Amino acid sequence: SQQGEEDPQALSIQEGENATMNCSYKTSINNLQWYRQNSGRGLVHLILIRSNEREKHSGRLRVTLDTSKKSSSLLITASRAADTASYFCATETGATNKLIFGTGTLLAVQP
Amino acid sequence: GAGVSQSPSNKVTEKGKDVELRCDPISGHTALYWYRQRLGQGLEFLIYFQGNSAPDKSGLPSDRFSAERTGESVSTLTIQRTQQEDSAVYLCASSLGWGLTGELFFGEGSRLTVL
């Protein structure tokens, strides 16, 4: 079963605008990761945030984690057409090394 | 190789036939994962390996699905007596596997179409 669910399912914005995607999950986590997928093929890792961290930055990406609300957000600033892709959150829970992915947000950035 | 390699990239088969999908992980990565992704949907966890052992097979959809890994390297996902609902992209990923999972490195996937 899915651990995480992204919101919204789809998002369309203009180039230069910011894009915010949210992820909610059900059980306590060790870490949460965000991935990007182009064209339904391989995924690329974007950023990892550990359960004891609240915010992390990488270039135009900003990730926040609120463990009390079991939620995370991914902010992409100054979006570009090349940011068009599906974005997934993934969580690792408990003592396993299993990474469970959410349902994804499809982002379309219009030039 | 430099990245995770999967073969075949595309496979079309007839219902009832068996298929084998192969994954070559990044050298030195002890953890290996298989996921299934149906068209327009998220990733469904199938199985993962730590070394040659599979601590968690809970995601395998039925006994028609099996996977093995040898030499802490190559892994094969086998689907017996394929059904049309098996049509999907099968993604393999590997990671260093030390302690917390860390970053997964994905292959480009094997797209399976069952007619």
Coordinates of C-alpha atoms in Angstrom, one line a residue:
Chain A
S1 CA 0.0 0.0 0.0
Q2 CA 1.1 3.6 -0.5
Q3 CA 2.7 5.3 2.4
G4 CA 2.7 8.8 1.0
E5 CA 0.3 10.8 -1.0
E6 CA 1.2 13.9 -2.9
D7 CA -1.0 16.9 -3.3
P8 CA -1.9 18.2 -5.8
Q9 CA -2.0 15.4 -8.3
A10 CA -1.3 17.8 -11.1
L11 CA 0.0 21.4 -11.1
S12 CA 0.4 23.8 -14.1
I13 CA 2.3 27.1 -13.7
Q14 CA 4.0 29.7 -15.8
E15 CA 7.8 29.9 -16.1
G16 CA 9.3 32.0 -13.3
E17 CA 6.6 31.1 -10.8
N18 CA 7.2 29.0 -7.7
A19 CA 5.8 25.5 -7.5
T20 CA 4.8 23.9 -4.2
M21 CA 4.0 20.2 -3.8
N22 CA 3.0 18.5 -0.6
C23 CA 3.4 15.0 0.7
S24 CA 1.5 13.4 3.6
Y25 CA 2.4 10.0 5.1
K26 CA 0.9 7.7 7.6
T27 CA 3.6 6.2 9.9
S28 CA 6.7 7.5 11.6
I29 CA 9.7 7.8 9.3
N30 CA 13.5 7.6 9.4
N31 CA 13.9 9.9 6.4
L32 CA 11.9 11.3 3.5
Q33 CA 13.2 11.8 0.0
W34 CA 12.0 13.6 -3.1
Y35 CA 12.5 12.2 -6.6
R36 CA 11.8 13.5 -10.1
Q37 CA 10.7 11.4 -13.1
N38 CA 10.7 12.4 -16.7
S39 CA 8.7 10.6 -19.3
G40 CA 7.7 7.7 -17.1
R41 CA 11.1 6.1 -17.0
G42 CA 14.0 6.3 -14.5
L43 CA 13.8 8.5 -11.3
V44 CA 16.4 10.9 -10.2
H45 CA 17.0 11.7 -6.6
L46 CA 16.6 15.3 -5.6
I47 CA 17.0 15.7 -1.9
L48 CA 16.8 13.7 1.4
I49 CA 15.7 15.1 4.7
R50 CA 16.1 13.1 7.9
S51 CA 13.4 12.9 10.6
N52 CA 15.4 15.2 12.9
E53 CA 15.7 17.9 10.3
R54 CA 13.0 20.6 9.6
E55 CA 14.3 22.2 6.4
K56 CA 16.8 21.6 3.7
H57 CA 17.9 23.5 0.6
S58 CA 19.5 22.4 -2.6
G59 CA 19.8 25.0 -5.4
R60 CA 16.3 26.1 -6.3
L61 CA 14.8 23.4 -4.2
R62 CA 13.5 23.8 -0.6
V63 CA 12.1 20.9 1.4
T64 CA 10.4 21.2 4.7
L65 CA 9.4 18.4 7.1
D66 CA 6.8 18.5 9.8
T67 CA 6.9 15.2 11.7
S68 CA 4.0 16.2 14.0
K69 CA 1.8 16.6 11.0
K70 CA 3.4 13.8 9.1
S71 CA 3.9 16.0 6.1
S72 CA 6.6 17.4 3.8
S73 CA 6.6 20.1 1.1
L74 CA 8.8 20.6 -1.9
L75 CA 9.2 24.1 -3.2
I76 CA 10.8 24.8 -6.6
T77 CA 11.6 28.5 -7.0
A78 CA 11.8 30.4 -10.3
S79 CA 10.5 27.4 -12.2
R80 CA 11.7 26.6 -15.8
A81 CA 10.1 24.6 -18.6
A82 CA 12.7 22.0 -18.0
D83 CA 11.3 21.4 -14.5
T84 CA 8.2 19.8 -16.2
A85 CA 8.1 16.2 -14.7
S86 CA 6.5 14.1 -12.1
Y87 CA 7.7 14.5 -8.5
F88 CA 7.5 11.8 -5.9
C89 CA 8.1 11.7 -2.2
A90 CA 9.4 8.5 -0.7
T91 CA 9.7 7.4 3.0
E92 CA 11.7 5.0 4.9
T93 CA 10.2 3.6 8.0
G94 CA 11.2 1.5 10.9
A95 CA 14.1 -0.9 10.8
T96 CA 13.8 -1.8 7.2
N97 CA 15.7 -0.4 4.3
K98 CA 12.5 -0.3 2.2
L99 CA 11.7 2.9 0.5
I100 CA 7.9 3.5 -0.2
F101 CA 6.9 6.0 -2.8
G102 CA 3.9 8.3 -2.9
T103 CA 1.4 8.8 -5.7
G104 CA 3.3 11.7 -7.4
T105 CA 2.5 15.2 -8.6
L106 CA 2.7 16.0 -12.3
L107 CA 4.2 19.4 -12.7
A108 CA 3.8 21.3 -16.0
V109 CA 5.7 24.5 -16.4
Q110 CA 4.5 26.6 -19.4
P111 CA 7.1 28.7 -21.2
Chain B
G1 CA 29.1 0.4 -15.4
A2 CA 28.5 4.0 -14.3
G3 CA 24.8 3.5 -13.6
V4 CA 22.0 1.0 -13.1
S5 CA 21.4 -1.0 -16.3
Q6 CA 18.2 -2.8 -17.1
S7 CA 17.4 -5.2 -19.9
P8 CA 15.4 -5.5 -22.0
S9 CA 14.3 -1.9 -22.3
N10 CA 11.1 -3.1 -24.0
K11 CA 9.4 -6.5 -24.0
V12 CA 6.2 -7.5 -25.8
T13 CA 5.0 -10.9 -24.9
E14 CA 1.9 -13.0 -25.3
K15 CA -0.4 -13.8 -22.3
G16 CA 0.7 -17.0 -20.6
K17 CA 4.4 -16.7 -21.5
D18 CA 7.2 -16.3 -19.0
V19 CA 9.5 -13.3 -19.0
E20 CA 12.8 -12.4 -17.3
L21 CA 13.9 -8.9 -16.6
R22 CA 17.5 -8.2 -15.7
C23 CA 19.1 -5.5 -13.5
D24 CA 22.8 -4.7 -13.2
P25 CA 23.2 -2.4 -10.2
I26 CA 26.0 0.1 -9.6
S27 CA 29.2 -1.8 -8.6
G28 CA 29.5 -1.9 -4.8
H29 CA 25.9 -1.2 -4.1
T30 CA 24.7 -3.9 -1.6
A31 CA 21.0 -3.0 -1.7
L32 CA 18.8 -3.6 -4.8
Y33 CA 15.1 -2.8 -5.3
W34 CA 12.4 -3.7 -7.8
Y35 CA 9.4 -1.5 -8.3
R36 CA 6.4 -1.7 -10.7
Q37 CA 4.8 1.4 -12.3
R38 CA 1.6 1.1 -14.2
L39 CA 0.8 3.8 -16.7
G40 CA 0.2 7.2 -15.0
Q41 CA 0.6 5.8 -11.5
G42 CA 3.1 5.8 -8.7
L43 CA 5.7 3.2 -7.9
E44 CA 4.6 0.0 -6.3
F45 CA 7.3 -1.8 -4.2
L46 CA 7.9 -5.4 -5.2
I47 CA 11.0 -6.7 -3.4
Y48 CA 14.4 -5.6 -2.2
F49 CA 17.7 -7.4 -1.6
Q50 CA 20.4 -6.8 0.9
G51 CA 23.3 -8.6 -0.6
N52 CA 21.9 -11.8 -2.0
S53 CA 19.1 -12.1 0.6
A54 CA 15.6 -10.7 0.2
P55 CA 14.4 -9.6 3.7
D56 CA 11.2 -8.3 2.3
K57 CA 9.2 -10.0 -0.4
S58 CA 5.9 -8.6 0.7
G59 CA 5.3 -6.6 -2.4
L60 CA 5.3 -9.5 -4.9
P61 CA 1.8 -9.5 -6.3
S62 CA 1.4 -13.3 -6.6
D63 CA 3.4 -16.5 -6.7
R64 CA 3.9 -15.9 -10.5
F65 CA 6.5 -13.3 -9.5
S66 CA 9.9 -14.3 -8.2
A67 CA 13.3 -12.6 -8.0
E68 CA 16.8 -13.6 -7.3
R69 CA 20.2 -12.0 -6.9
T70 CA 23.6 -13.6 -7.3
G71 CA 27.1 -12.4 -6.4
E72 CA 25.7 -9.4 -4.7
S73 CA 25.3 -8.1 -8.2
V74 CA 22.9 -9.0 -11.0
S75 CA 19.2 -9.5 -10.2
T76 CA 16.6 -11.2 -12.3
L77 CA 12.8 -10.6 -11.9
T78 CA 10.8 -13.5 -13.4
I79 CA 7.1 -13.4 -14.2
Q80 CA 5.6 -16.7 -15.0
R81 CA 2.4 -17.2 -17.0
T82 CA 2.1 -13.5 -17.7
Q83 CA -1.3 -11.7 -17.6
Q84 CA -2.4 -8.5 -19.2
E85 CA -2.4 -6.8 -15.8
D86 CA 1.3 -7.4 -15.6
S87 CA 1.8 -4.8 -18.3
A88 CA 3.9 -2.0 -16.7
V89 CA 7.3 -0.5 -16.4
Y90 CA 9.5 -2.5 -14.0
L91 CA 12.1 -0.3 -12.4
C92 CA 15.2 -1.4 -10.6
A93 CA 17.2 0.7 -8.2
S94 CA 20.3 0.2 -6.1
S95 CA 21.9 1.9 -3.1
L96 CA 24.9 1.6 -0.9
G97 CA 22.6 0.0 1.7
W98 CA 24.6 1.0 4.8
G99 CA 22.3 1.8 7.7
L100 CA 19.6 4.2 6.5
T101 CA 18.6 3.7 2.9
G102 CA 20.0 6.9 1.5
E103 CA 19.7 7.8 -2.1
L104 CA 18.4 5.3 -4.6
F105 CA 19.9 5.2 -8.1
F106 CA 17.3 4.0 -10.7
G107 CA 17.7 2.3 -14.1
E108 CA 15.6 3.4 -17.0
G109 CA 13.2 0.5 -16.6
S110 CA 11.9 -2.4 -18.6
R111 CA 8.6 -1.7 -20.3
L112 CA 6.6 -4.9 -20.4
T113 CA 3.5 -5.2 -22.6
V114 CA 1.4 -8.4 -22.4
L115 CA -0.9 -8.9 -25.3

